[in-house]
PDB file of C-alpha atoms in Angstrom:
ATOM      1  CA  MET W   1     -17.843 -50.246  50.245  1.00 44.00           C
ATOM      2  CA  TYR W   2     -16.240 -49.042  47.272  1.00 44.00           C
ATOM      3  CA  LYS W   3     -14.058 -51.233  44.801  1.00 48.00           C
ATOM      4  CA  ASN W   4     -10.411 -50.544  43.387  1.00 51.00           C
ATOM      5  CA  ARG W   5     -10.513 -49.423  40.358  1.00 50.00           C
ATOM      6  CA  ASN W   6      -7.925 -48.330  37.252  1.00 50.00           C
ATOM      7  CA  LEU W   7      -8.119 -45.528  36.074  1.00 47.00           C
ATOM      8  CA  ASP W   8      -6.169 -43.675  33.366  1.00 49.00           C
ATOM      9  CA  ASN W   9      -5.545 -39.921  35.164  1.00 50.00           C
ATOM     10  CA  SER W  10      -5.193 -38.290  31.563  1.00 50.00           C
ATOM     11  CA  SER W  11      -8.570 -39.267  31.948  1.00 51.00           C
ATOM     12  CA  ILE W  12     -10.267 -37.386  34.805  1.00 54.00           C
ATOM     13  CA  GLY W  13     -11.225 -34.531  33.643  1.00 59.00           C
ATOM     14  CA  SER W  14     -11.399 -35.049  29.971  1.00 68.00           C
ATOM     15  CA  ILE W  15     -13.671 -34.018  27.172  1.00 73.00           C
ATOM     16  CA  ASN W  16     -14.060 -36.289  23.801  1.00 80.00           C
ATOM     17  CA  GLU W  17     -13.193 -33.616  21.505  1.00 86.00           C
ATOM     18  CA  ASN W  18     -14.113 -34.229  17.682  1.00 89.00           C
ATOM     19  CA  TRP W  19      -9.654 -32.979  16.657  1.00 92.00           C
ATOM     20  CA  THR W  20     -10.326 -34.204  12.956  1.00 94.00           C
ATOM     21  CA  LYS W  21     -13.481 -32.305  12.358  1.00 92.00           C
ATOM     22  CA  GLU W  22     -11.823 -29.242  10.228  1.00 94.00           C
ATOM     23  CA  ALA W  23      -9.324 -31.193   8.060  1.00 96.00           C
ATOM     24  CA  LEU W  24      -9.546 -31.294   4.767  1.00 95.00           C
ATOM     25  CA  PHE W  25      -7.902 -32.901   2.210  1.00 95.00           C
ATOM     26  CA  TYR W  26      -7.487 -32.093  -1.758  1.00 94.00           C
ATOM     27  CA  GLU W  27      -5.899 -33.254  -4.629  1.00 92.00           C
ATOM     28  CA  TYR W  28      -2.881 -32.045  -5.694  1.00 94.00           C
ATOM     29  CA  THR W  29      -3.929 -29.758  -8.744  1.00 90.00           C
ATOM     30  CA  THR W  30      -7.249 -29.179  -7.760  1.00 90.00           C
ATOM     31  CA  ALA W  31      -5.515 -26.820  -5.096  1.00 92.00           C
ATOM     32  CA  ALA W  32      -2.466 -26.150  -5.653  1.00 92.00           C
ATOM     33  CA  ASP W  33      -3.341 -23.380  -7.214  1.00 91.00           C
ATOM     34  CA  PRO W  34      -6.576 -21.316  -6.488  1.00 92.00           C
ATOM     35  CA  ILE W  35      -5.639 -18.286  -7.832  1.00 90.00           C
ATOM     36  CA  GLY W  36      -6.303 -19.189 -11.198  1.00 87.00           C
ATOM     37  CA  ASN W  37      -7.768 -21.489 -10.534  1.00 89.00           C
ATOM     38  CA  GLY W  38     -10.259 -18.520  -9.257  1.00 88.00           C
ATOM     39  CA  ILE W  39     -11.230 -20.010  -5.725  1.00 92.00           C
ATOM     40  CA  ILE W  40      -9.274 -17.596  -3.563  1.00 94.00           C
ATOM     41  CA  SER W  41     -11.237 -14.211  -4.533  1.00 94.00           C
ATOM     42  CA  GLU W  42      -9.062 -11.788  -7.495  1.00 94.00           C
ATOM     43  CA  ILE W  43      -8.447  -7.868  -6.524  1.00 96.00           C
ATOM     44  CA  PRO W  44     -10.358  -5.576  -7.976  1.00 95.00           C
ATOM     45  CA  LEU W  45      -8.716  -1.962 -10.232  1.00 96.00           C
ATOM     46  CA  LYS W  46     -10.990   0.232  -7.900  1.00 97.00           C
ATOM     47  CA  GLU W  47     -10.475   4.514  -8.098  1.00 98.00           C
ATOM     48  CA  PHE W  48     -11.548   6.468  -4.976  1.00 98.00           C
ATOM     49  CA  ASN W  49     -12.380  10.033  -6.143  1.00 98.00           C
ATOM     50  CA  PRO W  50     -11.187  13.271  -4.168  1.00 98.00           C
ATOM     51  CA  GLU W  51     -15.039  13.826  -2.646  1.00 98.00           C
ATOM     52  CA  LEU W  52     -14.337  11.919  -0.475  1.00 98.00           C
ATOM     53  CA  TYR W  53     -12.264  13.841   1.596  1.00 98.00           C
ATOM     54  CA  ASP W  54     -11.619  16.981  -0.112  1.00 96.00           C
ATOM     55  CA  SER W  55     -14.654  18.914   2.594  1.00 97.00           C
ATOM     56  CA  GLY W  56     -16.723  18.540   5.340  1.00 98.00           C
ATOM     57  CA  GLU W  57     -16.304  17.848   8.523  1.00 98.00           C
ATOM     58  CA  THR W  58     -13.083  16.511   9.560  1.00 98.00           C
ATOM     59  CA  ARG W  59     -12.631  11.981   9.751  1.00 98.00           C
ATOM     60  CA  ILE W  60     -11.168   8.977   8.527  1.00 98.00           C
ATOM     61  CA  VAL W  61     -12.387   7.133   5.266  1.00 98.00           C
ATOM     62  CA  LYS W  62     -11.503   4.167   5.016  1.00 98.00           C
ATOM     63  CA  LEU W  63     -10.568   2.749   1.449  1.00 98.00           C
ATOM     64  CA  ASP W  64     -12.148  -0.085   2.369  1.00 98.00           C
ATOM     65  CA  LEU W  65     -12.711  -3.964   0.129  1.00 98.00           C
ATOM     66  CA  SER W  66     -13.512  -6.240   2.563  1.00 98.00           C
ATOM     67  CA  ASN W  67     -16.564  -7.878   0.617  1.00 97.00           C
ATOM     68  CA  GLU W  68     -14.700  -7.864  -2.866  1.00 96.00           C
ATOM     69  CA  LEU W  69     -11.224  -9.612  -0.126  1.00 97.00           C
ATOM     70  CA  LYS W  70     -13.671 -11.795   1.264  1.00 96.00           C
ATOM     71  CA  THR W  71     -12.373 -10.593   4.490  1.00 97.00           C
ATOM     72  CA  LYS W  72     -13.850 -10.047   8.318  1.00 97.00           C
ATOM     73  CA  TYR W  73     -11.770  -6.493   8.925  1.00 98.00           C
ATOM     74  CA  ALA W  74     -10.871  -3.709   7.085  1.00 98.00           C
ATOM     75  CA  ALA W  75      -8.848  -4.033   3.708  1.00 98.00           C
ATOM     76  CA  THR W  76      -7.611  -2.187   1.057  1.00 98.00           C
ATOM     77  CA  SER W  77      -5.136  -5.226  -0.904  1.00 98.00           C
ATOM     78  CA  PRO W  78      -4.415  -8.179   1.432  1.00 98.00           C
ATOM     79  CA  SER W  79      -1.821  -6.638   3.866  1.00 98.00           C
ATOM     80  CA  LEU W  80      -3.302  -2.992   3.509  1.00 98.00           C
ATOM     81  CA  LEU W  81      -5.330  -0.372   4.568  1.00 98.00           C
ATOM     82  CA  ALA W  82      -5.305   2.899   2.611  1.00 98.00           C
ATOM     83  CA  HIS W  83      -7.923   5.829   3.966  1.00 98.00           C
ATOM     84  CA  PHE W  84      -8.149   9.467   3.385  1.00 98.00           C
ATOM     85  CA  ILE W  85      -7.622  11.569   6.803  1.00 98.00           C
ATOM     86  CA  ARG W  86      -9.459  15.193   6.398  1.00 98.00           C
ATOM     87  CA  ILE W  87      -8.575  17.625   9.566  1.00 98.00           C
ATOM     88  CA  ASN W  88     -10.071  21.462   9.931  1.00 98.00           C
ATOM     89  CA  THR W  89      -8.243  24.063  11.541  1.00 98.00           C
ATOM     90  CA  ASN W  90      -7.637  23.233  15.139  1.00 98.00           C
ATOM     91  CA  ASP W  91      -9.345  19.800  14.927  1.00 98.00           C
ATOM     92  CA  SER W  92      -7.323  16.848  15.617  1.00 98.00           C
ATOM     93  CA  ILE W  93      -7.570  13.025  15.097  1.00 98.00           C
ATOM     94  CA  SER W  94      -6.021  10.260  17.111  1.00 98.00           C
ATOM     95  CA  THR W  95      -4.722   6.682  15.368  1.00 98.00           C
ATOM     96  CA  SER W  96      -3.196   3.683  16.987  1.00 98.00           C
ATOM     97  CA  PRO W  97      -3.499   1.010  15.102  1.00 98.00           C
ATOM     98  CA  ASN W  98      -2.026  -2.317  15.229  1.00 98.00           C
ATOM     99  CA  ALA W  99       0.071  -1.643  12.273  1.00 98.00           C
ATOM    100  CA  THR W 100       4.078  -2.436  12.679  1.00 98.00           C
ATOM    101  CA  SER W 101       4.547   0.861  10.351  1.00 98.00           C
ATOM    102  CA  GLU W 102       2.333   3.894   9.926  1.00 98.00           C
ATOM    103  CA  LEU W 103       2.478   6.012   6.618  1.00 98.00           C
ATOM    104  CA  TYR W 104       1.118   9.580   6.099  1.00 98.00           C
ATOM    105  CA  TYR W 105       1.465  11.429   2.718  1.00 98.00           C
ATOM    106  CA  VAL W 106       0.715  15.063   3.250  1.00 98.00           C
ATOM    107  CA  ILE W 107      -1.734  16.616   0.595  1.00 98.00           C
ATOM    108  CA  SER W 108      -2.227  19.308   1.744  1.00 98.00           C
ATOM    109  CA  GLY W 109      -2.185  21.742   5.233  1.00 98.00           C
ATOM    110  CA  ARG W 110       0.019  22.356   7.653  1.00 98.00           C
ATOM    111  CA  GLY W 111       0.142  21.159  11.270  1.00 98.00           C
ATOM    112  CA  ARG W 112       1.896  18.384  14.308  1.00 98.00           C
ATOM    113  CA  SER W 113       1.396  14.564  14.727  1.00 98.00           C
ATOM    114  CA  LYS W 114       2.511  14.526  19.553  1.00 98.00           C
ATOM    115  CA  VAL W 115       3.590  10.462  18.775  1.00 98.00           C
ATOM    116  CA  ASN W 116       3.819   8.708  21.931  1.00 97.00           C
ATOM    117  CA  GLY W 117       4.458  12.371  23.732  1.00 95.00           C
ATOM    118  CA  GLN W 118       7.420  13.942  20.875  1.00 97.00           C
ATOM    119  CA  LEU W 119       5.909  17.051  18.408  1.00 98.00           C
ATOM    120  CA  ILE W 120       6.181  16.210  14.548  1.00 98.00           C
ATOM    121  CA  ASN W 121       5.715  19.499  12.274  1.00 98.00           C
ATOM    122  CA  TRP W 122       4.066  18.478   9.177  1.00 98.00           C
ATOM    123  CA  LYS W 123       3.428  20.199   5.688  1.00 98.00           C
ATOM    124  CA  LYS W 124       1.761  20.093   1.596  1.00 98.00           C
ATOM    125  CA  GLY W 125       4.031  17.317   0.628  1.00 98.00           C
ATOM    126  CA  ASP W 126       5.715  15.531   3.762  1.00 98.00           C
ATOM    127  CA  PHE W 127       5.316  11.748   4.144  1.00 98.00           C
ATOM    128  CA  LEU W 128       6.257  10.581   7.510  1.00 98.00           C
ATOM    129  CA  THR W 129       6.412   7.371   9.093  1.00 98.00           C
ATOM    130  CA  LEU W 130       5.733   6.061  12.520  1.00 98.00           C
ATOM    131  CA  PRO W 131       6.539   2.468  13.680  1.00 98.00           C
ATOM    132  CA  SER W 132       4.428  -0.147  15.887  1.00 98.00           C
ATOM    133  CA  GLY W 133       3.345   1.381  19.305  1.00 97.00           C
ATOM    134  CA  SER W 134       2.739   4.627  17.833  1.00 98.00           C
ATOM    135  CA  VAL W 135      -0.080   6.206  19.710  1.00 98.00           C
ATOM    136  CA  SER W 136      -0.121   9.349  18.124  1.00 98.00           C
ATOM    137  CA  HIS W 137      -2.806  13.005  18.292  1.00 98.00           C
ATOM    138  CA  HIS W 138      -2.645  14.648  14.969  1.00 98.00           C
ATOM    139  CA  THR W 139      -3.808  18.161  15.144  1.00 98.00           C
ATOM    140  CA  ALA W 140      -4.434  20.873  11.607  1.00 98.00           C
ATOM    141  CA  LEU W 141      -3.046  24.305  11.698  1.00 98.00           C
ATOM    142  CA  GLU W 142      -4.188  25.263   8.667  1.00 98.00           C
ATOM    143  CA  ASP W 143      -7.664  22.765   6.481  1.00 98.00           C
ATOM    144  CA  ALA W 144      -5.440  19.386   5.663  1.00 98.00           C
ATOM    145  CA  THR W 145      -5.987  16.649   4.202  1.00 98.00           C
ATOM    146  CA  ILE W 146      -4.261  13.751   4.098  1.00 98.00           C
ATOM    147  CA  TYR W 147      -3.063   9.920   2.655  1.00 98.00           C
ATOM    148  CA  TYR W 148      -2.655   7.274   4.980  1.00 98.00           C
ATOM    149  CA  ILE W 149      -1.335   4.080   4.914  1.00 98.00           C
ATOM    150  CA  LEU W 150      -1.236   1.303   7.129  1.00 98.00           C
ATOM    151  CA  ASP W 151      -0.536  -3.077   7.025  1.00 98.00           C
ATOM    152  CA  THR W 152      -2.962  -3.910   9.866  1.00 98.00           C
ATOM    153  CA  PRO W 153      -5.094  -6.404   7.221  1.00 98.00           C
ATOM    154  CA  LEU W 154      -1.864  -8.570   7.558  1.00 98.00           C
ATOM    155  CA  LEU W 155      -1.477  -8.699  11.148  1.00 98.00           C
ATOM    156  CA  ASN W 156      -5.367  -9.122  11.132  1.00 98.00           C
ATOM    157  CA  TYR W 157      -4.856 -12.126   8.283  1.00 98.00           C
ATOM    158  CA  LEU W 158      -1.980 -13.272  10.849  1.00 98.00           C
ATOM    159  CA  GLY W 159      -3.277 -13.268  14.050  1.00 98.00           C
ATOM    160  CA  VAL W 160      -0.667 -11.643  16.082  1.00 98.00           C
ATOM    161  CA  LYS W 161       0.277  -7.849  18.271  1.00 98.00           C
ATOM    162  CA  ALA W 162       3.143  -5.316  16.875  1.00 98.00           C
ATOM    163  CA  THR W 163       5.355  -5.695  19.889  1.00 96.00           C
ATOM    164  CA  GLU W 164       8.206  -4.614  18.705  1.00 97.00           C
ATOM    165  CA  ALA W 165       9.200  -0.653  16.276  1.00 98.00           C
ATOM    166  CA  ARG W 166      11.675  -1.300  13.303  1.00 97.00           C
ATOM    167  CA  PHE W 167      12.075   2.137  13.387  1.00 98.00           C
ATOM    168  CA  LYS W 168      11.738   4.695  14.535  1.00 98.00           C
ATOM    169  CA  PRO W 169       9.164   8.051  13.565  1.00 98.00           C
ATOM    170  CA  THR W 170      10.825   9.277  10.065  1.00 98.00           C
ATOM    171  CA  LEU W 171      10.071  12.664   8.201  1.00 98.00           C
ATOM    172  CA  PHE W 172      10.780  12.788   4.848  1.00 98.00           C
ATOM    173  CA  THR W 173      10.141  16.509   4.334  1.00 98.00           C
ATOM    174  CA  ALA W 174       8.979  17.939   0.873  1.00 98.00           C
ATOM    175  CA  GLU W 175      11.693  20.251   0.363  1.00 98.00           C
ATOM    176  CA  GLN W 176      14.488  16.451   0.473  1.00 97.00           C
ATOM    177  CA  THR W 177      11.566  14.403  -1.169  1.00 98.00           C
ATOM    178  CA  LYS W 178      11.086  17.104  -4.269  1.00 97.00           C
ATOM    179  CA  ALA W 179      15.736  18.097  -5.447  1.00 98.00           C
ATOM    180  CA  LYS W 180      16.396  14.130  -5.191  1.00 97.00           C
ATOM    181  CA  LEU W 181      13.279  13.689  -8.230  1.00 97.00           C
ATOM    182  CA  ASP W 182      14.632  17.418  -9.613  1.00 97.00           C
ATOM    183  CA  GLU W 183      17.851  15.110  -9.721  1.00 96.00           C
ATOM    184  CA  VAL W 184      17.128  11.898 -11.190  1.00 96.00           C
ATOM    185  CA  VAL W 185      14.838  13.783 -14.015  1.00 95.00           C
ATOM    186  CA  ASN W 186      18.057  16.126 -14.943  1.00 95.00           C
ATOM    187  CA  ALA W 187      19.944  13.465 -15.541  1.00 94.00           C
ATOM    188  CA  PRO W 188      21.004  12.793 -18.755  1.00 93.00           C
ATOM    189  CA  ASP W 189      19.882   9.277 -19.169  1.00 91.00           C
ATOM    190  CA  ALA W 190      16.432   9.812 -17.179  1.00 89.00           C
ATOM    191  CA  HIS W 191      14.491   9.226 -20.673  1.00 86.00           C
ATOM    192  CA  LEU W 192      15.547   6.000 -20.860  1.00 87.00           C
ATOM    193  CA  ASN W 193      14.318   4.803 -17.273  1.00 91.00           C
ATOM    194  CA  ASN W 194      10.870   2.776 -17.157  1.00 92.00           C
ATOM    195  CA  ARG W 195       9.950   4.807 -14.696  1.00 95.00           C
ATOM    196  CA  ILE W 196      11.707   8.728 -14.098  1.00 96.00           C
ATOM    197  CA  SER W 197      10.723   8.353 -10.084  1.00 97.00           C
ATOM    198  CA  ILE W 198      12.275   8.358  -6.907  1.00 98.00           C
ATOM    199  CA  LEU W 199      12.087   5.787  -3.870  1.00 98.00           C
ATOM    200  CA  LEU W 200      12.010   6.338  -0.356  1.00 98.00           C
ATOM    201  CA  ASN W 201      13.724   4.102   2.615  1.00 98.00           C
ATOM    202  CA  ASN W 202      15.136   4.000   5.809  1.00 98.00           C
ATOM    203  CA  GLN W 203      18.697   3.454   6.179  1.00 97.00           C
ATOM    204  CA  ASN W 204      17.240   0.280   8.845  1.00 98.00           C
ATOM    205  CA  PHE W 205      15.934  -1.782   5.660  1.00 98.00           C
ATOM    206  CA  ASP W 206      19.563  -1.881   3.596  1.00 97.00           C
ATOM    207  CA  GLN W 207      18.605  -5.266   2.043  1.00 97.00           C
ATOM    208  CA  THR W 208      15.043  -4.212   0.661  1.00 97.00           C
ATOM    209  CA  LEU W 209      15.467  -0.568   0.250  1.00 97.00           C
ATOM    210  CA  THR W 210      12.030   0.710   1.270  1.00 98.00           C
ATOM    211  CA  ILE W 211      10.592   3.040   3.811  1.00 98.00           C
ATOM    212  CA  THR W 212       9.488   0.579   6.253  1.00 98.00           C
ATOM    213  CA  HIS W 213      10.314  -3.303   6.591  1.00 98.00           C
ATOM    214  CA  VAL W 214       6.805  -4.313   5.028  1.00 98.00           C
ATOM    215  CA  LEU W 215       5.834  -0.658   3.343  1.00 98.00           C
ATOM    216  CA  TRP W 216       7.430   0.573  -0.526  1.00 98.00           C
ATOM    217  CA  ALA W 217       7.418   3.894  -1.476  1.00 98.00           C
ATOM    218  CA  MET W 218       7.951   5.392  -5.063  1.00 98.00           C
ATOM    219  CA  PHE W 219       7.385   9.367  -5.622  1.00 98.00           C
ATOM    220  CA  GLY W 220       7.205   9.332  -9.698  1.00 97.00           C
ATOM    221  CA  ILE W 221       6.674  11.629 -11.959  1.00 98.00           C
ATOM    222  CA  VAL W 222       5.463  11.636 -15.595  1.00 97.00           C
ATOM    223  CA  PRO W 223       6.887  14.412 -18.024  1.00 97.00           C
ATOM    224  CA  ALA W 224       4.243  15.980 -20.407  1.00 97.00           C
ATOM    225  CA  GLY W 225       4.511  14.319 -23.892  1.00 96.00           C
ATOM    226  CA  SER W 226       5.416  11.130 -22.253  1.00 96.00           C
ATOM    227  CA  ASP W 227       4.554   8.021 -21.624  1.00 96.00           C
ATOM    228  CA  GLN W 228       6.120   5.199 -20.120  1.00 96.00           C
ATOM    229  CA  ALA W 229       6.713   1.497 -20.283  1.00 96.00           C
ATOM    230  CA  PRO W 230       4.768  -1.052 -18.744  1.00 97.00           C
ATOM    231  CA  HIS W 231       6.081  -3.154 -16.260  1.00 96.00           C
ATOM    232  CA  SER W 232       4.043  -5.778 -13.488  1.00 97.00           C
ATOM    233  CA  HIS W 233       5.819  -6.989  -9.738  1.00 96.00           C
ATOM    234  CA  LYS W 234       3.424  -9.557  -7.594  1.00 95.00           C
ATOM    235  CA  SER W 235       2.831  -6.338  -5.177  1.00 97.00           C
ATOM    236  CA  VAL W 236      -0.196  -5.129  -4.705  1.00 97.00           C
ATOM    237  CA  ALA W 237      -0.053  -0.996  -5.284  1.00 98.00           C
ATOM    238  CA  LEU W 238      -2.377   1.977  -4.435  1.00 98.00           C
ATOM    239  CA  ASP W 239      -1.761   4.505  -5.968  1.00 98.00           C
ATOM    240  CA  PHE W 240      -2.197   8.128  -4.978  1.00 98.00           C
ATOM    241  CA  VAL W 241      -1.988  11.513  -7.613  1.00 98.00           C
ATOM    242  CA  VAL W 242      -0.411  14.172  -6.413  1.00 98.00           C
ATOM    243  CA  TYR W 243      -1.481  16.079 -10.026  1.00 98.00           C
ATOM    244  CA  ALA W 244      -2.563  15.411 -13.137  1.00 98.00           C
ATOM    245  CA  ALA W 245      -3.884  17.707 -15.513  1.00 98.00           C
ATOM    246  CA  PRO W 246      -6.353  15.976 -18.628  1.00 98.00           C
ATOM    247  CA  GLY W 247      -5.294  13.607 -20.881  1.00 98.00           C
ATOM    248  CA  THR W 248      -2.542  11.858 -17.851  1.00 98.00           C
ATOM    249  CA  TYR W 249      -3.315   7.682 -17.381  1.00 98.00           C
ATOM    250  CA  THR W 250      -2.553   4.515 -17.159  1.00 98.00           C
ATOM    251  CA  LEU W 251      -3.268   1.759 -19.294  1.00 98.00           C
ATOM    252  CA  VAL W 252      -3.104  -1.492 -17.363  1.00 98.00           C
ATOM    253  CA  GLY W 253      -3.951  -5.248 -18.568  1.00 97.00           C
ATOM    254  CA  ASP W 254      -2.375  -8.497 -18.432  1.00 96.00           C
ATOM    255  CA  LYS W 255      -1.106  -9.157 -21.468  1.00 97.00           C
ATOM    256  CA  ILE W 256       2.116  -7.584 -23.842  1.00 97.00           C
ATOM    257  CA  ASP W 257       2.384  -7.166 -27.652  1.00 96.00           C
ATOM    258  CA  PRO W 258       6.138  -8.795 -28.279  1.00 94.00           C
ATOM    259  CA  ILE W 259       6.083  -7.047 -30.983  1.00 95.00           C
ATOM    260  CA  THR W 260       5.473  -3.452 -29.705  1.00 95.00           C
ATOM    261  CA  LYS W 261       5.295  -4.403 -26.265  1.00 94.00           C
ATOM    262  CA  LYS W 262       2.258  -2.869 -26.000  1.00 96.00           C
ATOM    263  CA  ILE W 263      -0.641  -3.602 -22.829  1.00 97.00           C
ATOM    264  CA  ILE W 264      -3.497  -5.573 -25.014  1.00 98.00           C
ATOM    265  CA  ASP W 265      -6.982  -4.286 -25.236  1.00 98.00           C
ATOM    266  CA  PRO W 266      -6.034  -2.739 -21.407  1.00 98.00           C
ATOM    267  CA  ILE W 267      -8.287  -1.062 -19.439  1.00 98.00           C
ATOM    268  CA  ARG W 268      -8.146   2.955 -18.863  1.00 98.00           C
ATOM    269  CA  VAL W 269      -7.681   5.002 -15.344  1.00 98.00           C
ATOM    270  CA  ASP W 270      -7.719   8.032 -16.111  1.00 98.00           C
ATOM    271  CA  TRP W 271      -6.025   9.987 -13.431  1.00 98.00           C
ATOM    272  CA  VAL W 272      -7.484  13.377 -11.465  1.00 98.00           C
ATOM    273  CA  THR W 273      -5.871  15.544  -8.792  1.00 98.00           C
ATOM    274  CA  GLY W 274      -6.547  13.960  -5.033  1.00 98.00           C
ATOM    275  CA  LYS W 275      -6.752  10.354  -6.864  1.00 98.00           C
ATOM    276  CA  ALA W 276      -6.556   6.426  -5.542  1.00 98.00           C
ATOM    277  CA  PHE W 277      -7.260   3.523  -7.713  1.00 98.00           C
ATOM    278  CA  ILE W 278      -5.968   0.351  -6.865  1.00 98.00           C
ATOM    279  CA  THR W 279      -2.944  -1.466  -9.652  1.00 98.00           C
ATOM    280  CA  PRO W 280      -3.757  -5.059  -9.146  1.00 97.00           C
ATOM    281  CA  PRO W 281      -0.186  -7.369  -8.310  1.00 97.00           C
ATOM    282  CA  GLY W 282       1.142  -9.601 -11.386  1.00 96.00           C
ATOM    283  CA  LEU W 283      -0.751  -6.744 -14.235  1.00 97.00           C
ATOM    284  CA  TRP W 284       0.900  -4.889 -17.219  1.00 98.00           C
ATOM    285  CA  HIS W 285       0.716  -1.469 -16.672  1.00 97.00           C
ATOM    286  CA  SER W 286       1.763   2.000 -18.048  1.00 97.00           C
ATOM    287  CA  HIS W 287       1.603   5.996 -17.671  1.00 98.00           C
ATOM    288  CA  HIS W 288       1.241   8.101 -20.449  1.00 98.00           C
ATOM    289  CA  ASN W 289       1.000  11.960 -20.254  1.00 98.00           C
ATOM    290  CA  GLU W 290      -1.506  14.205 -23.365  1.00 98.00           C
ATOM    291  CA  SER W 291      -0.724  16.697 -21.631  1.00 98.00           C
ATOM    292  CA  GLU W 292       1.161  19.612 -21.669  1.00 97.00           C
ATOM    293  CA  GLU W 293       1.878  20.129 -17.315  1.00 98.00           C
ATOM    294  CA  PRO W 294       4.167  17.057 -15.849  1.00 98.00           C
ATOM    295  CA  ALA W 295       2.402  14.754 -13.660  1.00 98.00           C
ATOM    296  CA  PHE W 296       3.128  12.912 -10.243  1.00 98.00           C
ATOM    297  CA  ILE W 297       1.973   9.935  -8.636  1.00 98.00           C
ATOM    298  CA  ILE W 298       2.864   8.321  -5.131  1.00 98.00           C
ATOM    299  CA  PRO W 299       2.115   4.377  -5.800  1.00 98.00           C
ATOM    300  CA  ILE W 300       3.141   2.969  -1.568  1.00 98.00           C
ATOM    301  CA  GLN W 301       2.970  -1.166  -1.781  1.00 98.00           C
ATOM    302  CA  ASP W 302       4.041  -3.816   0.490  1.00 98.00           C
ATOM    303  CA  ALA W 303       7.062  -4.556  -0.842  1.00 97.00           C
ATOM    304  CA  GLY W 304       9.353  -4.030   0.742  1.00 97.00           C
ATOM    305  CA  LEU W 305       8.093  -7.816   2.545  1.00 97.00           C
ATOM    306  CA  GLN W 306       7.647  -9.155  -0.616  1.00 97.00           C
ATOM    307  CA  THR W 307      11.257  -7.926  -1.473  1.00 97.00           C
ATOM    308  CA  TYR W 308      12.213  -9.475   1.767  1.00 97.00           C
ATOM    309  CA  LEU W 309      10.254 -12.431   0.648  1.00 97.00           C
ATOM    310  CA  ARG W 310      12.140 -12.339  -2.875  1.00 97.00           C
ATOM    311  CA  THR W 311       8.916 -12.891  -4.574  1.00 96.00           C
ATOM    312  CA  LEU W 312       8.149  -9.115  -5.625  1.00 96.00           C
ATOM    313  CA  ASP W 313       9.571 -11.072  -9.467  1.00 95.00           C
ATOM    314  CA  ILE W 314       9.522  -7.055 -10.646  1.00 95.00           C
ATOM    315  CA  GLN W 315       8.807  -6.910 -14.588  1.00 95.00           C
ATOM    316  CA  PHE W 316       9.942  -4.337 -17.676  1.00 95.00           C
ATOM    317  CA  THR W 317       9.570  -3.185 -21.243  1.00 94.00           C
ATOM    318  CA  HIS W 318      10.925  -0.969 -23.094  1.00 87.00           C
ATOM    319  CA  TYR W 319       9.440   0.414 -26.415  1.00 82.00           C
ATOM    320  CA  ASN W 320      10.396  -0.072 -29.110  1.00 71.00           C
TER     321      ASN W 320
END
């Protein structure tokens, strides 16, 4: 014979889980600034030479700093992953990343991409941006190399999937880019600017004025014999040297001389055509061209996102 018992129905089939085992507490001043305290990993000033991609078989080369950044996924900065792509004539490569923004800059060659059934032709000097959900098949009509940036690490960190396309595939041609830069170069006050450059923008992002809602892309020139004064910003710059003669370089450091406005004890990064390098966030950096030829550079950053969050904090200096 069974006796009736008063049972709490909520406990039937339940498991006594310790829901507090991952909870930690810190005194405010010891945890409020993990960057200043050195708890979070630093972003290194890193260089990637063109030998990584300028010959050999068709392939994608990730510029992966996951060990330095202490991530479980490939990343070049906390939110972005850069690649070099090489596609030999008549070869193809496919891409379908979990990303809200893809950016391709064609270093050399020409080809076409079939993106979600639509065909886009591209050539040296073109920029192409693709939104989330892009399934792409890239074919080279002649040997092609590409600098390729996407924001997959940001989504990996958040643990999310990109589900909504915020813009349509957009091509910025080499001819359009050069014409607009020429306008800026020939402006009478160009020499007074901290940088002589243009920013690429998609009309959907009329508040951030950036190439996608996450990515920011600049095409800039450092004229022969010129120095461009330091500036700084909180976004990481993934820089690509389009062309530079020997004697062109960037100086990077964390302090500015209040009198001369020059960087104190800087690290020098020499420019080489086809080279990529990382400029860490918050550091001052100035560009210098001691050669007799103009040099060109493309910095790509997550400054679309940083601008939207109102955290970019870009600051400029001018030489006395």
